[in-house]
mmCIF file of C-alpha atoms in Angstrom:
data_model
loop_
_atom_site.group_PDB
_atom_site.id
_atom_site.type_symbol
_atom_site.label_atom_id
_atom_site.label_comp_id
_atom_site.label_asym_id
_atom_site.label_seq_id
_atom_site.Cartn_x
_atom_site.Cartn_y
_atom_site.Cartn_z
ATOM 1 C CA MET A 1 87.567 41.196 110.877
ATOM 2 C CA ARG A 2 89.758 43.167 113.270
ATOM 3 C CA SER A 3 88.245 46.247 114.894
ATOM 4 C CA ARG A 4 89.747 49.477 113.822
ATOM 5 C CA ARG A 5 90.872 51.986 116.471
ATOM 6 C CA VAL A 6 89.901 55.587 116.179
ATOM 7 C CA ILE A 7 92.912 57.508 115.011
ATOM 8 C CA TYR A 8 92.599 60.010 117.888
ATOM 9 C CA ALA A 9 92.208 57.426 120.680
ATOM 10 C CA ASP A 10 95.795 57.829 121.909
ATOM 11 C CA THR A 11 95.494 61.609 121.772
ATOM 12 C CA TYR A 12 92.376 61.579 123.936
ATOM 13 C CA ARG A 13 93.970 59.171 126.405
ATOM 14 C CA HIS A 14 97.102 61.322 126.697
ATOM 15 C CA ARG A 15 95.001 64.422 127.214
ATOM 16 C CA TRP A 16 93.007 62.689 129.953
ATOM 17 C CA HIS A 17 96.191 61.598 131.707
ATOM 18 C CA ARG A 18 97.562 65.131 131.431
ATOM 19 C CA TRP A 19 94.442 66.639 132.978
ATOM 20 C CA LEU A 20 94.565 64.082 135.773
ATOM 21 C CA PHE A 21 98.187 65.048 136.422
ATOM 22 C CA ILE A 22 97.321 68.765 136.464
ATOM 23 C CA ALA A 23 94.372 68.167 138.803
ATOM 24 C CA GLY A 24 96.616 66.141 141.092
ATOM 25 C CA CYS A 25 99.209 68.928 141.183
ATOM 26 C CA ILE A 26 96.515 71.476 142.049
ATOM 27 C CA LEU A 27 95.196 69.249 144.844
ATOM 28 C CA VAL A 28 98.666 68.759 146.298
ATOM 29 C CA SER A 29 99.291 72.526 146.090
ATOM 30 C CA LEU A 30 96.047 73.245 147.943
ATOM 31 C CA LEU A 31 96.913 70.706 150.620
ATOM 32 C CA LEU A 32 100.370 72.248 151.051
ATOM 33 C CA LEU A 33 98.823 75.716 151.223
ATOM 34 C CA GLY A 34 96.395 74.513 153.875
ATOM 35 C CA TRP A 35 99.244 73.021 155.873
ATOM 36 C CA TRP A 36 101.229 76.254 155.505
ATOM 37 C CA LEU A 37 98.332 78.333 156.813
ATOM 38 C CA GLN A 38 97.577 75.945 159.663
ATOM 39 C CA ARG A 39 101.145 75.298 160.772
ATOM 40 C CA ASN A 40 102.085 76.223 164.310
ATOM 41 C CA PRO A 41 105.813 76.754 164.856
ATOM 42 C CA ARG A 42 105.289 78.189 168.368
ATOM 43 C CA PRO A 43 108.314 77.460 170.593
ATOM 44 C CA ASP A 44 107.759 75.199 173.590
ATOM 45 C CA PRO A 45 105.176 76.896 175.876
ATOM 46 C CA ALA A 46 106.742 75.335 178.957
ATOM 47 C CA THR A 47 110.054 77.049 178.175
ATOM 48 C CA TYR A 48 108.592 80.241 176.666
ATOM 49 C CA PRO A 49 105.165 80.795 178.246
ATOM 50 C CA ILE A 50 104.863 84.487 177.375
ATOM 51 C CA LEU A 51 103.490 84.786 173.837
ATOM 52 C CA GLY A 52 102.716 87.939 171.882
ATOM 53 C CA VAL A 53 101.996 89.280 168.405
ATOM 54 C CA ARG A 54 103.131 92.287 166.389
ATOM 55 C CA LEU A 55 100.304 93.949 164.456
ATOM 56 C CA ASP A 56 99.877 96.553 161.752
ATOM 57 C CA GLN A 57 97.008 97.627 159.529
ATOM 58 C CA THR A 58 97.478 94.665 157.190
ATOM 59 C CA ASP A 59 96.194 92.468 160.036
ATOM 60 C CA GLY A 60 92.914 94.360 160.240
ATOM 61 C CA VAL A 61 90.955 95.136 163.397
ATOM 62 C CA GLN A 62 91.514 92.415 165.986
ATOM 63 C CA ASP A 63 89.447 90.534 168.542
ATOM 64 C CA PHE A 64 91.788 90.994 171.488
ATOM 65 C CA TYR A 65 89.642 88.955 173.838
ATOM 66 C CA ARG A 66 90.028 86.027 171.445
ATOM 67 C CA LEU A 67 93.784 86.578 171.415
ATOM 68 C CA ARG A 68 93.785 86.692 175.200
ATOM 69 C CA SER A 69 91.835 83.427 175.377
ATOM 70 C CA SER A 70 94.468 81.930 173.044
ATOM 71 C CA LYS A 71 97.078 82.594 175.748
ATOM 72 C CA VAL A 72 98.538 85.662 174.072
ATOM 73 C CA SER A 73 100.030 87.887 176.784
ATOM 74 C CA PHE A 74 101.048 91.000 174.880
ATOM 75 C CA VAL A 75 100.606 92.880 171.619
ATOM 76 C CA TYR A 76 102.784 95.416 169.849
ATOM 77 C CA LEU A 77 100.839 97.790 167.611
ATOM 78 C CA LYS A 78 102.412 99.677 164.745
ATOM 79 C CA ALA A 79 101.752 103.389 165.150
ATOM 80 C CA THR A 80 103.916 105.385 162.763
ATOM 81 C CA GLU A 81 106.620 105.108 160.129
ATOM 82 C CA GLY A 82 108.988 107.845 159.059
ATOM 83 C CA SER A 83 107.666 111.378 159.333
ATOM 84 C CA SER A 84 104.291 111.052 157.580
ATOM 85 C CA TYR A 85 102.801 107.541 157.866
ATOM 86 C CA PHE A 86 100.181 106.620 160.465
ATOM 87 C CA ASP A 87 98.687 103.143 160.758
ATOM 88 C CA ASP A 88 94.976 103.188 159.875
ATOM 89 C CA ASN A 89 93.955 100.717 162.571
ATOM 90 C CA PHE A 90 96.120 102.004 165.403
ATOM 91 C CA ASN A 91 93.497 103.959 167.333
ATOM 92 C CA THR A 92 90.805 101.286 166.989
ATOM 93 C CA ASN A 93 93.109 98.452 167.961
ATOM 94 C CA PHE A 94 94.622 100.397 170.845
ATOM 95 C CA ASP A 95 91.223 101.250 172.322
ATOM 96 C CA GLN A 96 90.021 97.664 172.033
ATOM 97 C CA ALA A 97 93.255 96.168 173.328
ATOM 98 C CA ALA A 98 93.169 98.481 176.345
ATOM 99 C CA GLY A 99 90.142 96.664 177.751
ATOM 100 C CA SER A 100 91.447 93.153 177.133
ATOM 101 C CA ARG A 101 93.980 92.865 179.995
ATOM 102 C CA LEU A 102 96.762 92.336 177.462
ATOM 103 C CA SER A 103 100.054 94.139 177.910
ATOM 104 C CA ILE A 104 100.328 96.718 175.122
ATOM 105 C CA GLY A 105 103.322 98.132 173.323
ATOM 106 C CA VAL A 106 103.427 100.532 170.385
ATOM 107 C CA TYR A 107 106.173 100.826 167.822
ATOM 108 C CA HIS A 108 107.557 103.181 165.209
ATOM 109 C CA VAL A 109 109.252 102.034 161.997
ATOM 110 C CA PHE A 110 112.444 104.035 161.664
ATOM 111 C CA SER A 111 113.146 105.674 158.307
ATOM 112 C CA PHE A 112 116.506 106.435 156.719
ATOM 113 C CA GLU A 113 114.966 109.170 154.578
ATOM 114 C CA THR A 114 113.820 111.775 157.128
ATOM 115 C CA THR A 115 115.338 113.367 160.202
ATOM 116 C CA PRO A 116 115.015 111.812 163.658
ATOM 117 C CA GLN A 117 113.372 114.992 164.912
ATOM 118 C CA ALA A 118 110.666 114.905 162.212
ATOM 119 C CA GLN A 119 109.967 111.249 162.977
ATOM 120 C CA ALA A 120 109.727 111.893 166.711
ATOM 121 C CA LEU A 121 107.289 114.752 166.050
ATOM 122 C CA GLN A 122 105.118 112.477 163.893
ATOM 123 C CA PHE A 123 105.082 109.819 166.610
ATOM 124 C CA GLU A 124 104.161 112.293 169.338
ATOM 125 C CA ARG A 125 101.481 113.980 167.219
ATOM 126 C CA LYS A 126 99.742 110.755 166.194
ATOM 127 C CA VAL A 127 100.218 108.568 169.258
ATOM 128 C CA GLY A 128 99.658 111.136 171.962
ATOM 129 C CA SER A 129 99.470 109.415 175.326
ATOM 130 C CA ASN A 130 98.487 106.015 173.908
ATOM 131 C CA ILE A 131 101.814 104.310 174.476
ATOM 132 C CA GLY A 132 100.596 101.320 176.474
ATOM 133 C CA ASP A 133 102.602 99.801 179.294
ATOM 134 C CA LEU A 134 105.573 98.209 177.500
ATOM 135 C CA PRO A 135 108.738 99.904 176.202
ATOM 136 C CA ILE A 136 108.256 101.977 173.044
ATOM 137 C CA GLY A 137 109.349 99.873 170.085
ATOM 138 C CA ILE A 138 111.606 101.151 167.302
ATOM 139 C CA PHE A 139 111.641 98.814 164.324
ATOM 140 C CA LEU A 140 114.703 98.810 162.073
ATOM 141 C CA SER A 141 114.889 97.145 158.671
ATOM 142 C CA TYR A 142 116.678 97.474 155.358
ATOM 143 C CA TYR A 143 113.623 98.320 153.278
ATOM 144 C CA SER A 144 115.642 99.390 150.247
ATOM 145 C CA GLU A 145 119.066 98.812 148.723
ATOM 146 C CA ARG A 146 120.436 101.559 150.910
ATOM 147 C CA LYS A 147 122.184 100.191 154.003
ATOM 148 C CA PRO A 148 123.383 102.984 156.281
ATOM 149 C CA SER A 149 126.622 102.509 158.133
ATOM 150 C CA ALA A 150 126.705 101.577 161.793
ATOM 151 C CA ALA A 151 127.951 105.075 162.638
ATOM 152 C CA TRP A 152 125.080 106.741 160.754
ATOM 153 C CA LEU A 153 122.480 104.456 162.327
ATOM 154 C CA THR A 154 123.887 104.958 165.810
ATOM 155 C CA GLN A 155 123.900 108.741 165.517
ATOM 156 C CA HIS A 156 120.396 109.093 164.071
ATOM 157 C CA LEU A 157 118.841 106.448 166.280
ATOM 158 C CA ASN A 158 120.276 108.069 169.409
ATOM 159 C CA ALA A 159 118.798 111.400 168.323
ATOM 160 C CA PHE A 160 115.357 109.844 167.809
ATOM 161 C CA ILE A 161 115.456 108.046 171.166
ATOM 162 C CA MET A 162 116.503 111.217 172.965
ATOM 163 C CA ALA A 163 113.559 113.121 171.464
ATOM 164 C CA ILE A 164 111.098 110.342 172.339
ATOM 165 C CA GLN A 165 112.341 109.934 175.900
ATOM 166 C CA GLN A 166 112.228 113.666 176.538
ATOM 167 C CA ARG A 167 108.513 113.484 175.770
ATOM 168 C CA TYR A 168 107.552 110.131 177.325
ATOM 169 C CA HIS A 169 110.234 109.201 179.886
ATOM 170 C CA ARG A 170 109.740 105.601 178.811
ATOM 171 C CA SER A 171 112.321 102.946 177.978
ATOM 172 C CA VAL A 172 112.654 101.755 174.392
ATOM 173 C CA LEU A 173 112.814 98.397 172.667
ATOM 174 C CA LEU A 174 114.947 98.005 169.534
ATOM 175 C CA MET A 175 113.410 95.643 166.978
ATOM 176 C CA GLY A 176 114.875 94.026 163.880
ATOM 177 C CA SER A 177 117.010 91.265 162.410
ATOM 178 C CA PRO A 178 120.205 90.117 164.174
ATOM 179 C CA ASP A 179 122.232 91.817 161.427
ATOM 180 C CA ILE A 180 120.806 95.293 161.808
ATOM 181 C CA LEU A 181 120.633 95.086 165.600
ATOM 182 C CA ALA A 182 124.341 94.227 165.677
ATOM 183 C CA LYS A 183 125.025 97.571 164.003
ATOM 184 C CA VAL A 184 123.344 99.465 166.841
ATOM 185 C CA LYS A 185 124.591 97.397 169.763
ATOM 186 C CA THR A 186 126.005 100.512 171.454
ATOM 187 C CA VAL A 187 122.638 102.301 171.338
ATOM 188 C CA VAL A 188 121.011 102.111 174.789
ATOM 189 C CA PRO A 189 122.709 98.746 175.390
ATOM 190 C CA GLN A 190 120.638 98.190 178.547
ATOM 191 C CA ALA A 191 117.404 98.274 176.532
ATOM 192 C CA PRO A 192 115.797 94.976 175.484
ATOM 193 C CA ARG A 193 115.936 93.778 171.908
ATOM 194 C CA TRP A 194 113.181 92.259 169.756
ATOM 195 C CA ILE A 195 114.988 89.857 167.442
ATOM 196 C CA VAL A 196 113.341 88.720 164.208
ATOM 197 C CA SER A 197 114.781 85.316 163.363
ATOM 198 C CA ASN A 198 113.649 81.795 162.557
ATOM 199 C CA LYS A 199 116.360 80.572 164.917
ATOM 200 C CA ARG A 200 116.497 81.162 168.633
ATOM 201 C CA PRO A 201 118.764 84.150 169.340
ATOM 202 C CA ALA A 202 121.737 83.666 171.609
ATOM 203 C CA GLN A 203 120.846 86.579 173.873
ATOM 204 C CA SER A 204 118.569 86.120 176.871
ATOM 205 C CA GLY A 205 115.958 88.420 178.336
ATOM 206 C CA ASN A 206 114.758 89.594 174.907
ATOM 207 C CA PHE A 207 111.788 89.141 172.635
ATOM 208 C CA TRP A 208 112.129 86.560 169.879
ATOM 209 C CA GLN A 209 109.864 86.953 166.851
ATOM 210 C CA TYR A 210 110.015 83.411 165.544
ATOM 211 C CA THR A 211 107.735 83.851 162.529
ATOM 212 C CA ASN A 212 106.605 86.496 160.059
ATOM 213 C CA GLY A 213 103.321 84.701 159.516
ATOM 214 C CA ALA A 214 101.864 81.665 161.267
ATOM 215 C CA ARG A 215 98.862 80.656 163.299
ATOM 216 C CA ILE A 216 98.962 80.737 167.059
ATOM 217 C CA PRO A 217 97.681 77.721 169.004
ATOM 218 C CA ASN A 218 93.875 77.743 169.320
ATOM 219 C CA GLY A 219 93.861 81.253 167.923
ATOM 220 C CA PRO A 220 91.944 83.000 165.167
ATOM 221 C CA GLN A 221 92.119 81.682 161.615
ATOM 222 C CA ALA A 222 94.875 84.113 160.682
ATOM 223 C CA ALA A 223 98.654 84.241 160.360
ATOM 224 C CA TYR A 224 100.482 86.452 162.838
ATOM 225 C CA ARG A 225 103.961 87.830 163.366
ATOM 226 C CA ALA A 226 104.303 86.034 166.673
ATOM 227 C CA ALA A 227 106.961 86.374 169.347
ATOM 228 C CA VAL A 228 107.871 84.998 172.738
ATOM 229 C CA PHE A 229 109.653 86.618 175.648
ATOM 230 C CA LEU A 230 112.908 84.818 176.396
ATOM 231 C CA GLY A 231 113.213 85.767 180.038
ATOM 232 C CA LYS A 232 111.288 84.904 183.169
ATOM 233 C CA ARG A 233 107.766 86.161 183.819
ATOM 234 C CA SER A 234 109.082 88.380 186.601
ATOM 235 C CA SER A 235 111.444 90.067 184.096
ATOM 236 C CA PHE A 236 108.569 90.621 181.700
ATOM 237 C CA LEU A 237 106.412 92.152 184.401
ATOM 238 C CA ARG A 238 109.208 94.574 185.260
ATOM 239 C CA LEU A 239 109.130 95.831 181.665
ATOM 240 C CA ALA A 240 105.430 96.718 181.950
ATOM 241 C CA GLN A 241 104.804 100.062 183.614
#
C-alpha cells in the first residue's frame, strides 16, 4: 500500500525554504553593514600623510590621544551655527584636544537665515579665545531648498569674515562642496579651501574631506568625517599659528 503524504508537507517545505532565504538575506545584510562600518577609504598615506577629522556633537566626546596615536594630525571642531546654536561638546573637546599635541581648528556653520553680524557675535560670545592654531573654518552647505545666488553669498560671507577678522586677526578656511565653493571663489581667494568630495579635487594646497563617515586606520571603532591636507607638510605648518 502506498504511503500517503501529509497534505501540508509542501506548504511546510516552502515555508522552511522561505525562512532560510530570509535568514540568508539578513546575514548578508549584516556582513555588508560590517564591511561598511569597517571600510577604510583613506587616500594613500605616502602621498597625503597629513590626516585629520571634522567633529561635531554627534561624534560625542573624543579620546584625542587615541586619535593622535592613529596618526591623526589635526581636528576641526564645530563651534557654532547661525546666530543661536552652540555645539554641546565644543568646550569639552577643545580642552581635551588642547593637551593632545594635535593641531586644532574650530568652525562655524554659516546660515542663510540670519545676518552675518549676528552670526559673528554668536561665534565670538561662545568661542571666546578658544580658536586653536589653524584658520577659522566657515562651513557652507545648502541645508534647505533655498540656494542663494553667488552675489548674495559673496556679500554676506565677506561681511561675516570682516567681523570675525576684526576680532581675531586670524585667516579663514572656507569649507563645503565644490559647487558651493565655486560660488564664493572671489571671497578671500588667497584663503585655503576645505573641499568635501568623494573625488580628489583639482586644486592643490587645500584640505580634502574624502568621506562623510568612515573609519580611520587603526583608529577608534567609529566613523569619522575624515580629511587630508593636499599640500606639503611645510605648507600645513605655515597654516598653524
